[in-house]
Structure formats: C-alpha cells, structure tokens
Amino acid sequence: MTKVEKVSIGKCAFTLEESAYTIALAYLDSLDKYYSPREGGHEIMEGIEERMAELILEKTGGANIVVSAKVINEIIDILGRPEVLEDDNQSKQYYGGTKYEGKKKIYRDPTNRVIGGVCSGLGNYFNIDPVILRVICVALFIIPVFSFINLSGTILIAYLIALIAIPNADTLQKQAEMKGKSLHISDIEKDYSDGTIKVKSNNSDSVFGRICLSIIGIFLLMIGISGLIAGGVAAFGTSLAFSNHFFASEIIEHFNDRLDFGCFYDGSIPIAIKVLLIVFSSLVYFLPFVAMIYGGICLVFNLKSPSWKPGLVMFILWLVALVGLFVSASMFSWDAFSTNWHCFHWW
C-alpha cells in the first residue's frame, strides 16, 4: 500500500504520495531559501503556493484525490525549476517552465464575470476597465426605452455571438494567456514586486465601479418593474373589455366591415391553441422584464449568480416561448382561416 502524507499548500489541504510529498517539499524549500532574504519574499512564496495549489486542484479535480509524483513534477515543470533563479539574468527568462511570449489572447473571464465574462475578457485584452464596457453595453441596450433608435437587438445578438465564439478561460494557463503572462514563478514574482496584484484587487472593488453597476441595476429595476406593471394593466384591461359583452360588440362592429369577428367566437378553433397563444405571448413579453429585475437586484446588491444560472434559464425559456408563439400563432391563423374563410369579404 502506497504511503501518503497530509500537507497544506496555499492554505489548501492535500493528500500526497510519499514520493510526491518529498518532491514538493524539496521544491518549496529551495524556493523559500531563494526568496526569504528578499523584500516581499514571504508574499511571493504565498503567491507561488497558491498557484501550485490551483494547479493541483485543476489537474486532480479535487482536494480529496491522492496526488502522485507525476502530477507534482508536471506542476514544477509549469512553474519552473528553482535552480534557474540562482542567476539574476536567467531568472528573468522562462527556463524550465512553460515559455510564453507575452502576447495576449481573447478569452471570456470567468473570475470577474457578471453574465458570461465577455466584457471582462475584452477588458483584459484591450486594457479597458470591464465596468466601462458593461456601462456602454447596457446603455446601448436601453436606448430604445428613451428614443426611437433601436440598438437593443443588435447588442443582444452581438453579445450572444461573442458568448459562443470567444472561448472561456477555464484553466489557469488560459487565464494567464488572457493577461499576456505565463504561469512561471518569475511572473508571480513580478506581480508581487510591482504591486500588480494589489492594484487589480483595488480596481475590481473600486467605488466608481460599484456606483456604475448600482446605477445600471437601478435602471434595470425601473424598466423591469414598469414593464411588468404596464403588461399587467394591459392584460387586465383587455380581459375586462372582452368580458363586457357591450364593449366587445362595439369593437367587433367597428372592424366588421372587412371581417365578421363573430365567426372567431363560435368555438371552431381548438381552445388548446388559444391557451398556448396566450401563454407563449405572455412569456415572450414578461420574461425580459423579469430578467431585468433579477439582473438589477444582482447589480444593486452585488449578488453572485447561483450555480443553476437563472439568467441563462430565463433566456432559454424565452427562446422556447418565442418559437412556441410563432408556431401557435401560425396554427391559430391557419385554423381561423381554413374554418372561417367564408367570413372574409373578397370584394
């Protein structure tokens, strides 16, 4: 039976094979001897251990898996061998690690996402604060509410295309490439030495960013609530009007010069089609406003989306309802025409 050792790396508990434990301990000890005399050495070592822990979790799939010596050696090859750091000139090069030239690649950023990480990924690539991109996207999306310029459909389609076309940075290697960096320990040292990590943390939680996101959330809440109220009032008024026989007859008489509306109330059209038409049209109208309210609450109160992704569920349900509305409307129109064609005046 293989002997195992319990060890904490980067504040995460792991179970390593004895040989893997020996290799990892020797590796971290050699790095500690190199960095401990230097200013900020303790923070750099913490960063290296955190990176090592992330790689172990990524390669094993969980902290409860016994880590083999092969996995530890693969991780050391990615981070870089410590003997290279003995020479200052050589330590600036990626010897013994995964060499990367520093060219950025476009990925969706799952670590700083609001919906799909598209704006955050583009922000990393173009060195733009993701909050600014989100404000622009939301502003272009809600312009039709205040003007006759309709860009919401274009923005939505463009975002969906980007969501599908841009790969997700679901590994540490991709996340490093997204920022034009490598996983090598020299990049970790550089981040801690020049304060990049600290600055990033400040930016992500900046007051300006929170204010902008809160304003967007308030706008979404206002639009969503207004849309629900308007739709509810319209639905109630319509049902009330047609429940009144006198008022309904006035409407029918007004349009009866070309079409005998009485034909459509003779029960010839299946009730199931009428019910489906009402249900699907209601979903198509109300779901976007419900999604706006949900998104607004998340932005205002800085809530993270749960694992079952309610926003994505609502979008898929809306697409299904849209297709259902088209099909049921086609069935309704065909049944109405084929059954009551004699109601139409062709002269």
mmCIF file of C-alpha atoms in Angstrom:
data_model
loop_
_atom_site.group_PDB
_atom_site.id
_atom_site.type_symbol
_atom_site.label_atom_id
_atom_site.label_comp_id
_atom_site.label_asym_id
_atom_site.label_seq_id
_atom_site.Cartn_x
_atom_site.Cartn_y
_atom_site.Cartn_z
ATOM 1 C CA MET A 1 0.000 0.000 0.000
ATOM 2 C CA THR A 2 1.350 3.403 -1.035
ATOM 3 C CA LYS A 3 2.204 5.669 1.885
ATOM 4 C CA VAL A 4 0.614 9.103 1.866
ATOM 5 C CA GLU A 5 1.271 12.393 3.625
ATOM 6 C CA LYS A 6 -1.129 15.181 4.568
ATOM 7 C CA VAL A 7 0.141 18.620 3.622
ATOM 8 C CA SER A 8 -1.157 22.189 3.364
ATOM 9 C CA ILE A 9 -0.201 24.083 0.204
ATOM 10 C CA GLY A 10 -1.564 27.555 -0.409
ATOM 11 C CA LYS A 11 -3.943 27.159 2.561
ATOM 12 C CA CYS A 12 -5.467 24.052 0.929
ATOM 13 C CA ALA A 13 -5.178 20.550 2.398
ATOM 14 C CA PHE A 14 -3.911 17.816 0.079
ATOM 15 C CA THR A 15 -3.049 14.151 0.348
ATOM 16 C CA LEU A 16 0.226 13.370 -1.433
ATOM 17 C CA GLU A 17 2.012 10.143 -2.113
ATOM 18 C CA GLU A 18 5.194 9.922 -0.057
ATOM 19 C CA SER A 19 7.377 10.420 -3.140
ATOM 20 C CA ALA A 20 5.237 13.362 -4.280
ATOM 21 C CA TYR A 21 5.447 14.879 -0.799
ATOM 22 C CA THR A 22 9.255 14.624 -0.832
ATOM 23 C CA ILE A 23 9.483 16.293 -4.254
ATOM 24 C CA ALA A 24 7.042 19.094 -3.352
ATOM 25 C CA LEU A 25 8.720 19.773 -0.004
ATOM 26 C CA ALA A 26 12.184 19.959 -1.578
ATOM 27 C CA TYR A 27 10.859 22.263 -4.316
ATOM 28 C CA LEU A 28 9.173 24.686 -1.907
ATOM 29 C CA ASP A 29 12.155 24.651 0.474
ATOM 30 C CA SER A 30 14.536 25.611 -2.322
ATOM 31 C CA LEU A 31 12.241 28.460 -3.374
ATOM 32 C CA ASP A 32 11.872 29.613 0.226
ATOM 33 C CA LYS A 33 15.663 29.777 0.626
ATOM 34 C CA TYR A 34 15.879 31.908 -2.502
ATOM 35 C CA TYR A 35 13.057 34.353 -1.679
ATOM 36 C CA SER A 36 13.138 34.601 2.134
ATOM 37 C CA PRO A 37 16.121 37.042 2.278
ATOM 38 C CA ARG A 38 14.475 39.315 -0.289
ATOM 39 C CA GLU A 39 11.983 42.080 0.369
ATOM 40 C CA GLY A 40 8.448 40.760 -0.077
ATOM 41 C CA GLY A 41 9.756 37.205 -0.201
ATOM 42 C CA HIS A 42 7.036 35.918 2.120
ATOM 43 C CA GLU A 43 4.259 37.323 -0.099
ATOM 44 C CA ILE A 44 5.927 35.912 -3.226
ATOM 45 C CA MET A 45 6.103 32.463 -1.624
ATOM 46 C CA GLU A 46 2.426 32.713 -0.706
ATOM 47 C CA GLY A 47 1.642 33.511 -4.334
ATOM 48 C CA ILE A 48 3.690 30.557 -5.574
ATOM 49 C CA GLU A 49 1.999 28.184 -3.121
ATOM 50 C CA GLU A 50 -1.436 29.475 -4.130
ATOM 51 C CA ARG A 51 -0.585 28.951 -7.807
ATOM 52 C CA MET A 52 0.715 25.462 -7.035
ATOM 53 C CA ALA A 53 -2.481 24.625 -5.113
ATOM 54 C CA GLU A 54 -4.635 25.865 -8.002
ATOM 55 C CA LEU A 55 -2.707 23.700 -10.453
ATOM 56 C CA ILE A 56 -3.059 20.644 -8.212
ATOM 57 C CA LEU A 57 -6.814 21.172 -7.963
ATOM 58 C CA GLU A 58 -7.045 21.704 -11.713
ATOM 59 C CA LYS A 59 -5.104 18.544 -12.557
ATOM 60 C CA THR A 60 -6.663 16.245 -9.941
ATOM 61 C CA GLY A 61 -10.196 17.627 -9.970
ATOM 62 C CA GLY A 62 -10.466 17.942 -6.190
ATOM 63 C CA ALA A 63 -8.662 18.118 -2.867
ATOM 64 C CA ASN A 64 -9.716 14.591 -1.840
ATOM 65 C CA ILE A 65 -7.680 12.890 -4.577
ATOM 66 C CA VAL A 66 -4.278 11.417 -3.734
ATOM 67 C CA VAL A 67 -1.676 13.427 -5.661
ATOM 68 C CA SER A 68 1.025 11.431 -7.422
ATOM 69 C CA ALA A 69 4.661 12.326 -8.015
ATOM 70 C CA LYS A 70 3.908 12.618 -11.739
ATOM 71 C CA VAL A 71 1.404 15.417 -11.110
ATOM 72 C CA ILE A 72 3.843 17.295 -8.852
ATOM 73 C CA ASN A 73 6.609 17.042 -11.462
ATOM 74 C CA GLU A 74 4.252 18.337 -14.173
ATOM 75 C CA ILE A 75 3.355 21.317 -11.985
ATOM 76 C CA ILE A 76 7.021 22.044 -11.241
ATOM 77 C CA ASP A 77 7.722 21.968 -14.986
ATOM 78 C CA ILE A 78 4.984 24.577 -15.474
ATOM 79 C CA LEU A 79 6.137 26.833 -12.637
ATOM 80 C CA GLY A 80 9.830 26.487 -13.392
ATOM 81 C CA ARG A 81 12.764 24.793 -11.738
ATOM 82 C CA PRO A 82 14.272 26.699 -8.787
ATOM 83 C CA GLU A 83 17.892 26.291 -9.816
ATOM 84 C CA VAL A 84 17.303 28.703 -12.685
ATOM 85 C CA LEU A 85 16.660 31.528 -10.222
ATOM 86 C CA GLU A 86 20.245 31.470 -8.949
ATOM 87 C CA ASP A 87 21.309 33.681 -11.822
ATOM 88 C CA ASP A 88 19.528 37.054 -11.895
ATOM 89 C CA ASN A 89 19.817 37.310 -15.650
ATOM 90 C CA GLN A 90 18.486 33.854 -16.213
ATOM 91 C CA SER A 91 15.723 34.294 -13.654
ATOM 92 C CA LYS A 92 14.052 36.823 -15.948
ATOM 93 C CA GLN A 93 13.679 34.168 -18.633
ATOM 94 C CA TYR A 94 11.250 31.275 -18.622
ATOM 95 C CA TYR A 95 13.771 28.443 -18.390
ATOM 96 C CA GLY A 96 12.353 25.218 -17.064
ATOM 97 C CA GLY A 97 8.768 26.450 -17.288
ATOM 98 C CA THR A 98 6.099 26.913 -19.912
ATOM 99 C CA LYS A 99 7.559 29.559 -22.194
ATOM 100 C CA TYR A 100 5.171 32.255 -23.264
ATOM 101 C CA GLU A 101 5.954 35.304 -25.338
ATOM 102 C CA GLY A 102 3.518 37.665 -23.626
ATOM 103 C CA LYS A 103 1.040 38.004 -26.498
ATOM 104 C CA LYS A 104 -2.495 38.281 -25.176
ATOM 105 C CA LYS A 105 -5.307 36.045 -26.320
ATOM 106 C CA ILE A 106 -9.026 36.772 -26.155
ATOM 107 C CA TYR A 107 -10.923 34.678 -23.636
ATOM 108 C CA ARG A 108 -14.061 35.127 -21.569
ATOM 109 C CA ASP A 109 -13.056 35.839 -17.976
ATOM 110 C CA PRO A 110 -14.976 33.574 -15.553
ATOM 111 C CA THR A 111 -13.293 35.094 -12.488
ATOM 112 C CA ASN A 112 -14.782 38.572 -12.984
ATOM 113 C CA ARG A 113 -17.987 37.934 -14.863
ATOM 114 C CA VAL A 114 -21.473 39.360 -14.491
ATOM 115 C CA ILE A 115 -23.189 37.282 -17.191
ATOM 116 C CA GLY A 116 -20.744 35.393 -19.381
ATOM 117 C CA GLY A 117 -17.426 37.165 -18.842
ATOM 118 C CA VAL A 118 -17.366 38.715 -22.338
ATOM 119 C CA CYS A 119 -16.854 42.329 -21.216
ATOM 120 C CA SER A 120 -14.288 41.287 -18.616
ATOM 121 C CA GLY A 121 -12.358 39.254 -21.189
ATOM 122 C CA LEU A 122 -12.380 42.081 -23.734
ATOM 123 C CA GLY A 123 -11.328 44.476 -20.986
ATOM 124 C CA ASN A 124 -8.289 42.320 -20.236
ATOM 125 C CA TYR A 125 -7.353 42.153 -23.911
ATOM 126 C CA PHE A 126 -7.708 45.890 -24.636
ATOM 127 C CA ASN A 127 -6.633 47.106 -21.158
ATOM 128 C CA ILE A 128 -10.030 48.697 -20.502
ATOM 129 C CA ASP A 129 -11.915 48.600 -17.220
ATOM 130 C CA PRO A 130 -14.679 45.982 -17.723
ATOM 131 C CA VAL A 131 -17.114 48.259 -15.880
ATOM 132 C CA ILE A 132 -16.820 50.825 -18.692
ATOM 133 C CA LEU A 133 -17.630 48.177 -21.322
ATOM 134 C CA ARG A 134 -20.601 46.968 -19.282
ATOM 135 C CA VAL A 135 -21.940 50.511 -18.921
ATOM 136 C CA ILE A 136 -21.645 51.030 -22.702
ATOM 137 C CA CYS A 137 -23.415 47.737 -23.484
ATOM 138 C CA VAL A 138 -26.263 48.393 -21.065
ATOM 139 C CA ALA A 139 -26.610 51.994 -22.273
ATOM 140 C CA LEU A 140 -26.887 50.847 -25.904
ATOM 141 C CA PHE A 141 -29.369 48.181 -24.853
ATOM 142 C CA ILE A 142 -31.728 50.565 -23.019
ATOM 143 C CA ILE A 143 -31.526 53.443 -25.558
ATOM 144 C CA PRO A 144 -34.808 52.302 -27.243
ATOM 145 C CA VAL A 145 -36.612 52.986 -23.960
ATOM 146 C CA PHE A 146 -35.852 56.703 -24.292
ATOM 147 C CA SER A 147 -35.581 57.173 -28.075
ATOM 148 C CA PHE A 148 -36.557 55.772 -31.461
ATOM 149 C CA ILE A 149 -33.072 54.349 -32.114
ATOM 150 C CA ASN A 150 -33.338 50.576 -31.792
ATOM 151 C CA LEU A 151 -29.970 49.020 -30.956
ATOM 152 C CA SER A 152 -31.056 46.518 -28.319
ATOM 153 C CA GLY A 153 -31.489 43.667 -30.788
ATOM 154 C CA THR A 154 -28.095 44.304 -32.366
ATOM 155 C CA ILE A 155 -26.339 44.455 -28.986
ATOM 156 C CA LEU A 156 -28.059 41.267 -27.812
ATOM 157 C CA ILE A 157 -27.143 39.347 -30.973
ATOM 158 C CA ALA A 158 -23.550 40.643 -30.871
ATOM 159 C CA TYR A 159 -23.201 39.598 -27.224
ATOM 160 C CA LEU A 160 -24.597 36.133 -27.941
ATOM 161 C CA ILE A 161 -22.198 35.692 -30.869
ATOM 162 C CA ALA A 162 -19.280 36.742 -28.650
ATOM 163 C CA LEU A 163 -20.508 34.410 -25.899
ATOM 164 C CA ILE A 164 -20.444 31.484 -28.326
ATOM 165 C CA ALA A 165 -17.356 32.408 -30.348
ATOM 166 C CA ILE A 166 -14.966 33.516 -27.573
ATOM 167 C CA PRO A 167 -13.619 30.552 -25.572
ATOM 168 C CA ASN A 168 -13.862 30.522 -21.807
ATOM 169 C CA ALA A 169 -10.654 30.870 -19.764
ATOM 170 C CA ASP A 170 -11.449 27.719 -17.802
ATOM 171 C CA THR A 171 -7.840 26.815 -16.997
ATOM 172 C CA LEU A 172 -5.025 28.689 -15.285
ATOM 173 C CA GLN A 173 -2.970 28.559 -18.487
ATOM 174 C CA LYS A 174 -5.754 30.278 -20.450
ATOM 175 C CA GLN A 175 -6.235 32.858 -17.700
ATOM 176 C CA ALA A 176 -2.526 33.655 -17.871
ATOM 177 C CA GLU A 177 -2.613 33.920 -21.688
ATOM 178 C CA MET A 178 -5.633 36.216 -21.396
ATOM 179 C CA LYS A 179 -3.440 38.678 -19.483
ATOM 180 C CA GLY A 180 -0.343 38.181 -21.616
ATOM 181 C CA LYS A 181 1.500 36.304 -18.876
ATOM 182 C CA SER A 182 2.696 32.811 -18.082
ATOM 183 C CA LEU A 183 2.321 30.548 -15.069
ATOM 184 C CA HIS A 184 6.048 30.765 -14.403
ATOM 185 C CA ILE A 185 7.257 31.818 -10.951
ATOM 186 C CA SER A 186 9.056 34.794 -12.490
ATOM 187 C CA ASP A 187 5.670 36.276 -13.446
ATOM 188 C CA ILE A 188 4.373 35.659 -9.928
ATOM 189 C CA GLU A 189 7.441 37.438 -8.550
ATOM 190 C CA LYS A 190 6.924 40.331 -10.949
ATOM 191 C CA ASP A 191 3.251 40.709 -9.967
ATOM 192 C CA TYR A 192 4.105 40.943 -6.278
ATOM 193 C CA SER A 193 7.153 43.133 -6.832
ATOM 194 C CA ASP A 194 5.436 45.811 -8.920
ATOM 195 C CA GLY A 195 2.153 45.686 -6.979
ATOM 196 C CA THR A 196 0.064 44.457 -9.917
ATOM 197 C CA ILE A 197 -1.955 42.092 -7.774
ATOM 198 C CA LYS A 198 -2.751 44.778 -5.232
ATOM 199 C CA VAL A 199 -3.803 47.246 -7.918
ATOM 200 C CA LYS A 200 -6.027 44.632 -9.536
ATOM 201 C CA SER A 201 -7.766 43.961 -6.263
ATOM 202 C CA ASN A 202 -8.414 47.659 -5.765
ATOM 203 C CA ASN A 203 -9.773 48.082 -9.288
ATOM 204 C CA SER A 204 -12.175 45.165 -9.045
ATOM 205 C CA ASP A 205 -13.772 46.602 -5.927
ATOM 206 C CA SER A 206 -13.436 50.267 -6.798
ATOM 207 C CA VAL A 207 -16.052 52.708 -5.583
ATOM 208 C CA PHE A 208 -16.510 54.019 -9.120
ATOM 209 C CA GLY A 209 -17.220 50.539 -10.432
ATOM 210 C CA ARG A 210 -19.729 49.789 -7.707
ATOM 211 C CA ILE A 211 -21.521 53.114 -8.277
ATOM 212 C CA CYS A 212 -21.771 52.484 -12.026
ATOM 213 C CA LEU A 213 -23.052 48.940 -11.554
ATOM 214 C CA SER A 214 -25.558 50.131 -8.943
ATOM 215 C CA ILE A 215 -26.873 52.821 -11.314
ATOM 216 C CA ILE A 216 -27.243 50.224 -14.070
ATOM 217 C CA GLY A 217 -29.043 47.946 -11.626
ATOM 218 C CA ILE A 218 -31.461 50.710 -10.617
ATOM 219 C CA PHE A 219 -32.228 51.437 -14.290
ATOM 220 C CA LEU A 220 -32.877 47.744 -14.933
ATOM 221 C CA LEU A 221 -35.154 47.555 -11.897
ATOM 222 C CA MET A 222 -37.118 50.621 -13.027
ATOM 223 C CA ILE A 223 -37.537 49.300 -16.577
ATOM 224 C CA GLY A 224 -38.399 45.790 -15.409
ATOM 225 C CA ILE A 225 -40.982 46.891 -12.847
ATOM 226 C CA SER A 226 -42.522 49.417 -15.272
ATOM 227 C CA GLY A 227 -42.752 46.755 -17.977
ATOM 228 C CA LEU A 228 -44.443 44.274 -15.652
ATOM 229 C CA ILE A 229 -46.937 46.869 -14.426
ATOM 230 C CA ALA A 230 -47.731 48.052 -17.975
ATOM 231 C CA GLY A 231 -48.167 44.487 -19.203
ATOM 232 C CA GLY A 232 -50.324 43.554 -16.244
ATOM 233 C CA VAL A 233 -52.573 46.593 -16.689
ATOM 234 C CA ALA A 234 -52.887 45.939 -20.435
ATOM 235 C CA ALA A 235 -53.734 42.271 -19.882
ATOM 236 C CA PHE A 236 -56.287 43.110 -17.186
ATOM 237 C CA GLY A 237 -57.860 45.846 -19.315
ATOM 238 C CA THR A 238 -58.114 43.588 -22.361
ATOM 239 C CA SER A 239 -59.697 40.732 -20.424
ATOM 240 C CA LEU A 240 -62.090 43.160 -18.726
ATOM 241 C CA ALA A 241 -63.058 44.747 -22.037
ATOM 242 C CA PHE A 242 -63.851 41.463 -23.756
ATOM 243 C CA SER A 243 -65.670 40.160 -20.701
ATOM 244 C CA ASN A 244 -68.077 43.078 -21.163
ATOM 245 C CA HIS A 245 -70.473 41.969 -23.916
ATOM 246 C CA PHE A 246 -71.495 45.501 -24.914
ATOM 247 C CA PHE A 247 -67.923 46.816 -25.188
ATOM 248 C CA ALA A 248 -66.769 43.707 -27.086
ATOM 249 C CA SER A 249 -69.641 44.040 -29.543
ATOM 250 C CA GLU A 250 -68.695 47.677 -30.163
ATOM 251 C CA ILE A 251 -65.143 46.607 -31.042
ATOM 252 C CA ILE A 252 -66.379 43.832 -33.320
ATOM 253 C CA GLU A 253 -68.832 46.164 -35.076
ATOM 254 C CA HIS A 254 -66.070 48.726 -35.646
ATOM 255 C CA PHE A 255 -63.977 46.225 -37.646
ATOM 256 C CA ASN A 256 -66.833 44.193 -39.091
ATOM 257 C CA ASP A 257 -66.693 45.941 -42.472
ATOM 258 C CA ARG A 258 -63.977 43.506 -43.626
ATOM 259 C CA LEU A 259 -64.264 40.630 -41.183
ATOM 260 C CA ASP A 260 -67.072 39.013 -39.236
ATOM 261 C CA PHE A 261 -65.459 38.654 -35.828
ATOM 262 C CA GLY A 262 -68.373 36.590 -34.647
ATOM 263 C CA CYS A 263 -67.020 33.683 -36.657
ATOM 264 C CA PHE A 264 -63.992 33.514 -34.369
ATOM 265 C CA TYR A 265 -66.071 33.117 -31.251
ATOM 266 C CA ASP A 266 -68.097 30.134 -32.454
ATOM 267 C CA GLY A 267 -65.815 27.593 -30.762
ATOM 268 C CA SER A 268 -64.470 26.203 -34.048
ATOM 269 C CA ILE A 269 -60.828 26.951 -33.110
ATOM 270 C CA PRO A 270 -59.442 24.481 -30.517
ATOM 271 C CA ILE A 271 -59.231 26.003 -27.068
ATOM 272 C CA ALA A 272 -55.748 24.478 -26.628
ATOM 273 C CA ILE A 273 -54.351 26.674 -29.413
ATOM 274 C CA LYS A 274 -55.862 29.778 -27.850
ATOM 275 C CA VAL A 275 -54.435 28.883 -24.438
ATOM 276 C CA LEU A 276 -50.967 28.222 -25.906
ATOM 277 C CA LEU A 277 -51.105 31.520 -27.772
ATOM 278 C CA ILE A 278 -51.894 33.406 -24.565
ATOM 279 C CA VAL A 279 -49.261 31.548 -22.507
ATOM 280 C CA PHE A 280 -46.437 31.930 -25.034
ATOM 281 C CA SER A 281 -47.200 35.587 -25.784
ATOM 282 C CA SER A 282 -47.238 36.320 -22.044
ATOM 283 C CA LEU A 283 -43.867 34.605 -21.561
ATOM 284 C CA VAL A 284 -42.311 36.430 -24.522
ATOM 285 C CA TYR A 285 -43.448 39.774 -23.121
ATOM 286 C CA PHE A 286 -42.918 39.306 -19.378
ATOM 287 C CA LEU A 287 -39.703 37.216 -19.204
ATOM 288 C CA PRO A 288 -37.351 40.008 -20.404
ATOM 289 C CA PHE A 289 -38.695 42.311 -17.690
ATOM 290 C CA VAL A 290 -38.356 39.587 -15.058
ATOM 291 C CA ALA A 291 -34.757 39.081 -16.216
ATOM 292 C CA MET A 292 -34.138 42.834 -15.918
ATOM 293 C CA ILE A 293 -35.438 42.822 -12.345
ATOM 294 C CA TYR A 294 -33.250 39.828 -11.494
ATOM 295 C CA GLY A 295 -30.181 41.440 -13.077
ATOM 296 C CA GLY A 296 -30.923 44.750 -11.383
ATOM 297 C CA ILE A 297 -31.153 43.116 -7.957
ATOM 298 C CA CYS A 298 -27.855 41.287 -8.546
ATOM 299 C CA LEU A 299 -26.095 44.510 -9.575
ATOM 300 C CA VAL A 300 -27.529 46.716 -6.837
ATOM 301 C CA PHE A 301 -26.842 44.260 -4.031
ATOM 302 C CA ASN A 302 -23.654 42.789 -5.591
ATOM 303 C CA LEU A 303 -25.074 39.258 -5.623
ATOM 304 C CA LYS A 304 -23.433 36.386 -7.488
ATOM 305 C CA SER A 305 -25.475 34.193 -9.802
ATOM 306 C CA PRO A 306 -26.228 30.751 -8.297
ATOM 307 C CA SER A 307 -24.896 27.576 -9.890
ATOM 308 C CA TRP A 308 -28.146 26.851 -11.771
ATOM 309 C CA LYS A 309 -27.782 30.139 -13.700
ATOM 310 C CA PRO A 310 -31.306 31.656 -13.520
ATOM 311 C CA GLY A 311 -30.416 34.279 -16.136
ATOM 312 C CA LEU A 312 -29.466 31.599 -18.661
ATOM 313 C CA VAL A 313 -32.560 29.560 -17.758
ATOM 314 C CA MET A 314 -34.808 32.576 -18.377
ATOM 315 C CA PHE A 315 -33.115 33.293 -21.714
ATOM 316 C CA ILE A 316 -33.546 29.684 -22.899
ATOM 317 C CA LEU A 317 -37.164 29.713 -21.704
ATOM 318 C CA TRP A 318 -37.724 32.979 -23.600
ATOM 319 C CA LEU A 319 -36.340 31.452 -26.820
ATOM 320 C CA VAL A 320 -38.591 28.403 -26.377
ATOM 321 C CA ALA A 321 -41.579 30.697 -25.768
ATOM 322 C CA LEU A 322 -40.706 32.739 -28.868
ATOM 323 C CA VAL A 323 -40.660 29.606 -31.030
ATOM 324 C CA GLY A 324 -43.855 28.397 -29.351
ATOM 325 C CA LEU A 325 -45.536 31.746 -30.013
ATOM 326 C CA PHE A 326 -44.623 31.585 -33.698
ATOM 327 C CA VAL A 327 -45.913 28.010 -34.028
ATOM 328 C CA SER A 328 -49.132 28.580 -32.058
ATOM 329 C CA ALA A 329 -49.832 31.853 -33.914
ATOM 330 C CA SER A 330 -49.371 30.052 -37.234
ATOM 331 C CA MET A 331 -51.716 27.266 -36.112
ATOM 332 C CA PHE A 332 -54.259 29.813 -34.873
ATOM 333 C CA SER A 333 -54.148 31.772 -38.138
ATOM 334 C CA TRP A 334 -54.438 28.647 -40.269
ATOM 335 C CA ASP A 335 -57.333 27.217 -38.260
ATOM 336 C CA ALA A 336 -59.089 30.575 -38.250
ATOM 337 C CA PHE A 337 -58.727 30.982 -41.994
ATOM 338 C CA SER A 338 -59.480 27.389 -43.024
ATOM 339 C CA THR A 339 -62.505 27.097 -40.737
ATOM 340 C CA ASN A 340 -63.930 30.590 -41.206
ATOM 341 C CA TRP A 341 -62.779 31.559 -44.700
ATOM 342 C CA HIS A 342 -66.371 32.416 -45.591
ATOM 343 C CA CYS A 343 -66.190 35.279 -43.079
ATOM 344 C CA PHE A 344 -63.791 37.206 -45.302
ATOM 345 C CA HIS A 345 -65.203 39.532 -47.929
ATOM 346 C CA TRP A 346 -63.134 39.342 -51.095
ATOM 347 C CA TRP A 347 -64.913 42.120 -52.934
#
